[in-house]
Amino acid sequence: MADTNDYAATFDLVDSDDDQRISAGELHRLMEVLGSPITEEQSVEAVRGIDGDGDGLISLAEFTAYMRAAGS
Ligand SMILES: [Ca+2]
Ligand SMILES: [Ca+2]
C-alpha cells in the first residue's frame, strides 16, 4: 500500500538535514547509496523535473505528486 505516509517516510530518509526539502545534493547522495550514482548535473536536472514551484528544492508535496505520477 503506497499512501502518503509511505512517501513521507521515504522523503525523510532522503532529506538528511531535515529541512523538509530535498536538495540536488541530497538526491546525489541518495543515488550513490542506491548504487546508481549520477553526476551533480544530472541530480540538478532530476530535481528540476520534480520541482513544481521552481525553488530548486523538492517539497514533500512535490515528491508525493511525482511518486504518484510515477505509479509507485
Ligand atoms: Ca534537506
Ligand atoms: Ca519546490
Short mmCIF file of N, CA and C and ligand atoms in Angstrom, two decimals:
data_model
loop_
_atom_site.label_atom_id
_atom_site.label_comp_id
_atom_site.label_asym_id
_atom_site.label_seq_id
_atom_site.Cartn_x
_atom_site.Cartn_y
_atom_site.Cartn_z
N MET A 1 0.84 -1.20 0.00
CA MET A 1 0.00 0.00 0.00
C MET A 1 0.87 1.24 0.00
N ALA A 2 0.78 2.00 -1.07
CA ALA A 2 1.62 3.19 -1.18
C ALA A 2 0.78 4.43 -0.92
N ASP A 3 0.68 4.81 0.34
CA ASP A 3 -0.06 6.03 0.65
C ASP A 3 0.91 7.16 0.98
N THR A 4 0.35 8.30 1.36
CA THR A 4 1.19 9.47 1.60
C THR A 4 2.20 9.24 2.71
N ASN A 5 1.85 8.40 3.71
CA ASN A 5 2.77 8.14 4.80
C ASN A 5 4.02 7.41 4.34
N ASP A 6 3.83 6.48 3.37
CA ASP A 6 4.99 5.79 2.82
C ASP A 6 5.91 6.78 2.11
N TYR A 7 5.31 7.68 1.36
CA TYR A 7 6.12 8.68 0.66
C TYR A 7 6.83 9.58 1.68
N ALA A 8 6.13 9.93 2.76
CA ALA A 8 6.74 10.78 3.77
C ALA A 8 7.94 10.09 4.42
N ALA A 9 7.83 8.77 4.66
CA ALA A 9 8.94 8.03 5.27
C ALA A 9 10.14 8.02 4.33
N THR A 10 9.87 7.78 3.04
CA THR A 10 10.95 7.80 2.05
C THR A 10 11.57 9.19 1.97
N PHE A 11 10.70 10.19 1.96
CA PHE A 11 11.15 11.58 1.88
C PHE A 11 12.08 11.90 3.05
N ASP A 12 11.70 11.48 4.25
CA ASP A 12 12.52 11.73 5.44
C ASP A 12 13.89 11.09 5.34
N LEU A 13 13.92 9.88 4.74
CA LEU A 13 15.20 9.19 4.57
C LEU A 13 16.13 9.98 3.66
N VAL A 14 15.55 10.51 2.59
CA VAL A 14 16.37 11.24 1.61
C VAL A 14 16.78 12.60 2.17
N ASP A 15 15.86 13.21 2.93
CA ASP A 15 16.12 14.55 3.50
C ASP A 15 17.05 14.43 4.70
N SER A 16 18.34 14.35 4.43
CA SER A 16 19.28 14.02 5.50
C SER A 16 19.50 15.18 6.47
N ASP A 17 19.24 16.43 6.07
CA ASP A 17 19.42 17.54 7.01
C ASP A 17 18.10 18.01 7.63
N ASP A 18 17.02 17.27 7.32
CA ASP A 18 15.73 17.52 7.98
C ASP A 18 15.18 18.93 7.81
N ASP A 19 15.44 19.53 6.66
CA ASP A 19 14.87 20.87 6.42
C ASP A 19 13.56 20.79 5.65
N GLN A 20 13.04 19.56 5.48
CA GLN A 20 11.77 19.31 4.78
C GLN A 20 11.83 19.65 3.30
N ARG A 21 13.05 19.68 2.78
CA ARG A 21 13.23 19.88 1.34
C ARG A 21 14.34 18.94 0.88
N ILE A 22 14.16 18.35 -0.28
CA ILE A 22 15.23 17.54 -0.86
C ILE A 22 16.00 18.41 -1.85
N SER A 23 17.29 18.55 -1.60
CA SER A 23 18.14 19.33 -2.48
C SER A 23 18.80 18.41 -3.50
N ALA A 24 19.40 19.02 -4.52
CA ALA A 24 20.12 18.24 -5.53
C ALA A 24 21.24 17.45 -4.87
N GLY A 25 21.89 18.04 -3.86
CA GLY A 25 22.97 17.36 -3.16
C GLY A 25 22.48 16.11 -2.43
N GLU A 26 21.30 16.22 -1.82
CA GLU A 26 20.74 15.07 -1.11
C GLU A 26 20.34 13.97 -2.09
N LEU A 27 19.79 14.35 -3.23
CA LEU A 27 19.43 13.37 -4.26
C LEU A 27 20.69 12.69 -4.78
N HIS A 28 21.73 13.48 -4.95
CA HIS A 28 23.01 12.96 -5.43
C HIS A 28 23.54 11.88 -4.49
N ARG A 29 23.50 12.17 -3.18
CA ARG A 29 23.97 11.19 -2.18
C ARG A 29 23.09 9.95 -2.19
N LEU A 30 21.77 10.15 -2.33
CA LEU A 30 20.84 9.02 -2.35
C LEU A 30 21.19 8.05 -3.47
N MET A 31 21.41 8.58 -4.67
CA MET A 31 21.70 7.72 -5.82
C MET A 31 23.00 6.97 -5.62
N GLU A 32 23.95 7.60 -4.93
CA GLU A 32 25.21 6.93 -4.61
C GLU A 32 24.95 5.75 -3.68
N VAL A 33 24.12 6.01 -2.65
CA VAL A 33 23.78 4.97 -1.67
C VAL A 33 23.04 3.82 -2.36
N LEU A 34 22.18 4.16 -3.30
CA LEU A 34 21.39 3.15 -4.01
C LEU A 34 22.23 2.37 -5.02
N GLY A 35 23.47 2.80 -5.22
CA GLY A 35 24.35 2.10 -6.14
C GLY A 35 24.17 2.51 -7.58
N SER A 36 23.44 3.62 -7.81
CA SER A 36 23.27 4.13 -9.17
C SER A 36 23.72 5.58 -9.21
N PRO A 37 25.02 5.83 -8.98
CA PRO A 37 25.50 7.21 -8.91
C PRO A 37 25.21 7.99 -10.18
N ILE A 38 24.82 9.25 -9.99
CA ILE A 38 24.60 10.16 -11.11
C ILE A 38 25.50 11.38 -10.90
N THR A 39 25.71 12.14 -11.94
CA THR A 39 26.54 13.34 -11.81
C THR A 39 25.75 14.43 -11.09
N GLU A 40 26.47 15.44 -10.62
CA GLU A 40 25.79 16.55 -9.95
C GLU A 40 24.84 17.25 -10.91
N GLU A 41 25.27 17.33 -12.17
CA GLU A 41 24.43 17.96 -13.19
C GLU A 41 23.12 17.18 -13.36
N GLN A 42 23.23 15.86 -13.37
CA GLN A 42 22.03 15.02 -13.52
C GLN A 42 21.11 15.16 -12.31
N SER A 43 21.69 15.30 -11.12
CA SER A 43 20.83 15.44 -9.94
C SER A 43 20.12 16.79 -9.95
N VAL A 44 20.79 17.83 -10.42
CA VAL A 44 20.14 19.14 -10.53
C VAL A 44 18.99 19.06 -11.53
N GLU A 45 19.23 18.34 -12.65
CA GLU A 45 18.18 18.20 -13.66
C GLU A 45 17.01 17.37 -13.13
N ALA A 46 17.32 16.34 -12.36
CA ALA A 46 16.26 15.49 -11.79
C ALA A 46 15.40 16.31 -10.83
N VAL A 47 16.05 17.13 -10.00
CA VAL A 47 15.29 17.98 -9.08
C VAL A 47 14.42 18.94 -9.87
N ARG A 48 14.97 19.49 -10.94
CA ARG A 48 14.22 20.43 -11.76
C ARG A 48 12.96 19.76 -12.33
N GLY A 49 13.07 18.46 -12.66
CA GLY A 49 11.94 17.73 -13.22
C GLY A 49 10.83 17.48 -12.20
N ILE A 50 11.21 17.39 -10.92
CA ILE A 50 10.24 17.08 -9.86
C ILE A 50 9.72 18.37 -9.22
N ASP A 51 10.56 19.39 -9.21
CA ASP A 51 10.26 20.66 -8.57
C ASP A 51 9.08 21.37 -9.26
N GLY A 52 7.99 21.53 -8.54
CA GLY A 52 6.80 22.13 -9.15
C GLY A 52 6.79 23.65 -9.10
N ASP A 53 7.35 24.24 -8.03
CA ASP A 53 7.24 25.70 -7.88
C ASP A 53 8.53 26.43 -8.26
N GLY A 54 9.53 25.69 -8.72
CA GLY A 54 10.72 26.32 -9.26
C GLY A 54 11.68 26.91 -8.24
N ASP A 55 11.58 26.45 -6.96
CA ASP A 55 12.53 26.98 -5.96
C ASP A 55 13.82 26.16 -5.91
N GLY A 56 13.93 25.15 -6.78
CA GLY A 56 15.16 24.37 -6.85
C GLY A 56 15.26 23.30 -5.77
N LEU A 57 14.20 23.12 -4.99
CA LEU A 57 14.17 22.11 -3.94
C LEU A 57 12.88 21.32 -4.06
N ILE A 58 12.90 20.06 -3.59
CA ILE A 58 11.71 19.23 -3.67
C ILE A 58 11.03 19.19 -2.30
N SER A 59 9.78 19.67 -2.25
CA SER A 59 9.00 19.58 -1.01
C SER A 59 8.31 18.22 -0.96
N LEU A 60 7.74 17.89 0.20
CA LEU A 60 7.03 16.61 0.32
C LEU A 60 5.86 16.55 -0.66
N ALA A 61 5.14 17.67 -0.83
CA ALA A 61 4.01 17.69 -1.75
C ALA A 61 4.48 17.42 -3.18
N GLU A 62 5.59 18.01 -3.56
CA GLU A 62 6.11 17.80 -4.91
C GLU A 62 6.59 16.36 -5.08
N PHE A 63 7.24 15.84 -4.03
CA PHE A 63 7.73 14.47 -4.04
C PHE A 63 6.57 13.49 -4.17
N THR A 64 5.51 13.72 -3.38
CA THR A 64 4.34 12.83 -3.40
C THR A 64 3.68 12.85 -4.77
N ALA A 65 3.53 14.05 -5.35
CA ALA A 65 2.91 14.16 -6.67
C ALA A 65 3.73 13.43 -7.71
N TYR A 66 5.05 13.53 -7.59
CA TYR A 66 5.92 12.85 -8.54
C TYR A 66 5.81 11.33 -8.41
N MET A 67 5.84 10.84 -7.16
CA MET A 67 5.77 9.40 -6.94
C MET A 67 4.43 8.84 -7.41
N ARG A 68 3.36 9.59 -7.18
CA ARG A 68 2.03 9.15 -7.64
C ARG A 68 2.02 9.07 -9.15
N ALA A 69 2.58 10.10 -9.80
CA ALA A 69 2.60 10.12 -11.26
C ALA A 69 3.45 8.98 -11.81
N ALA A 70 4.49 8.61 -11.04
CA ALA A 70 5.37 7.52 -11.46
C ALA A 70 4.70 6.16 -11.23
N GLY A 71 3.60 6.17 -10.47
CA GLY A 71 2.83 4.96 -10.27
C GLY A 71 3.44 3.97 -9.31
N SER A 72 4.30 4.44 -8.40
CA SER A 72 4.90 3.53 -7.45
C SER A 72 4.40 3.76 -6.04
CA CA B 1 17.15 18.61 3.00
CA CA B 2 9.90 23.16 -4.98
#
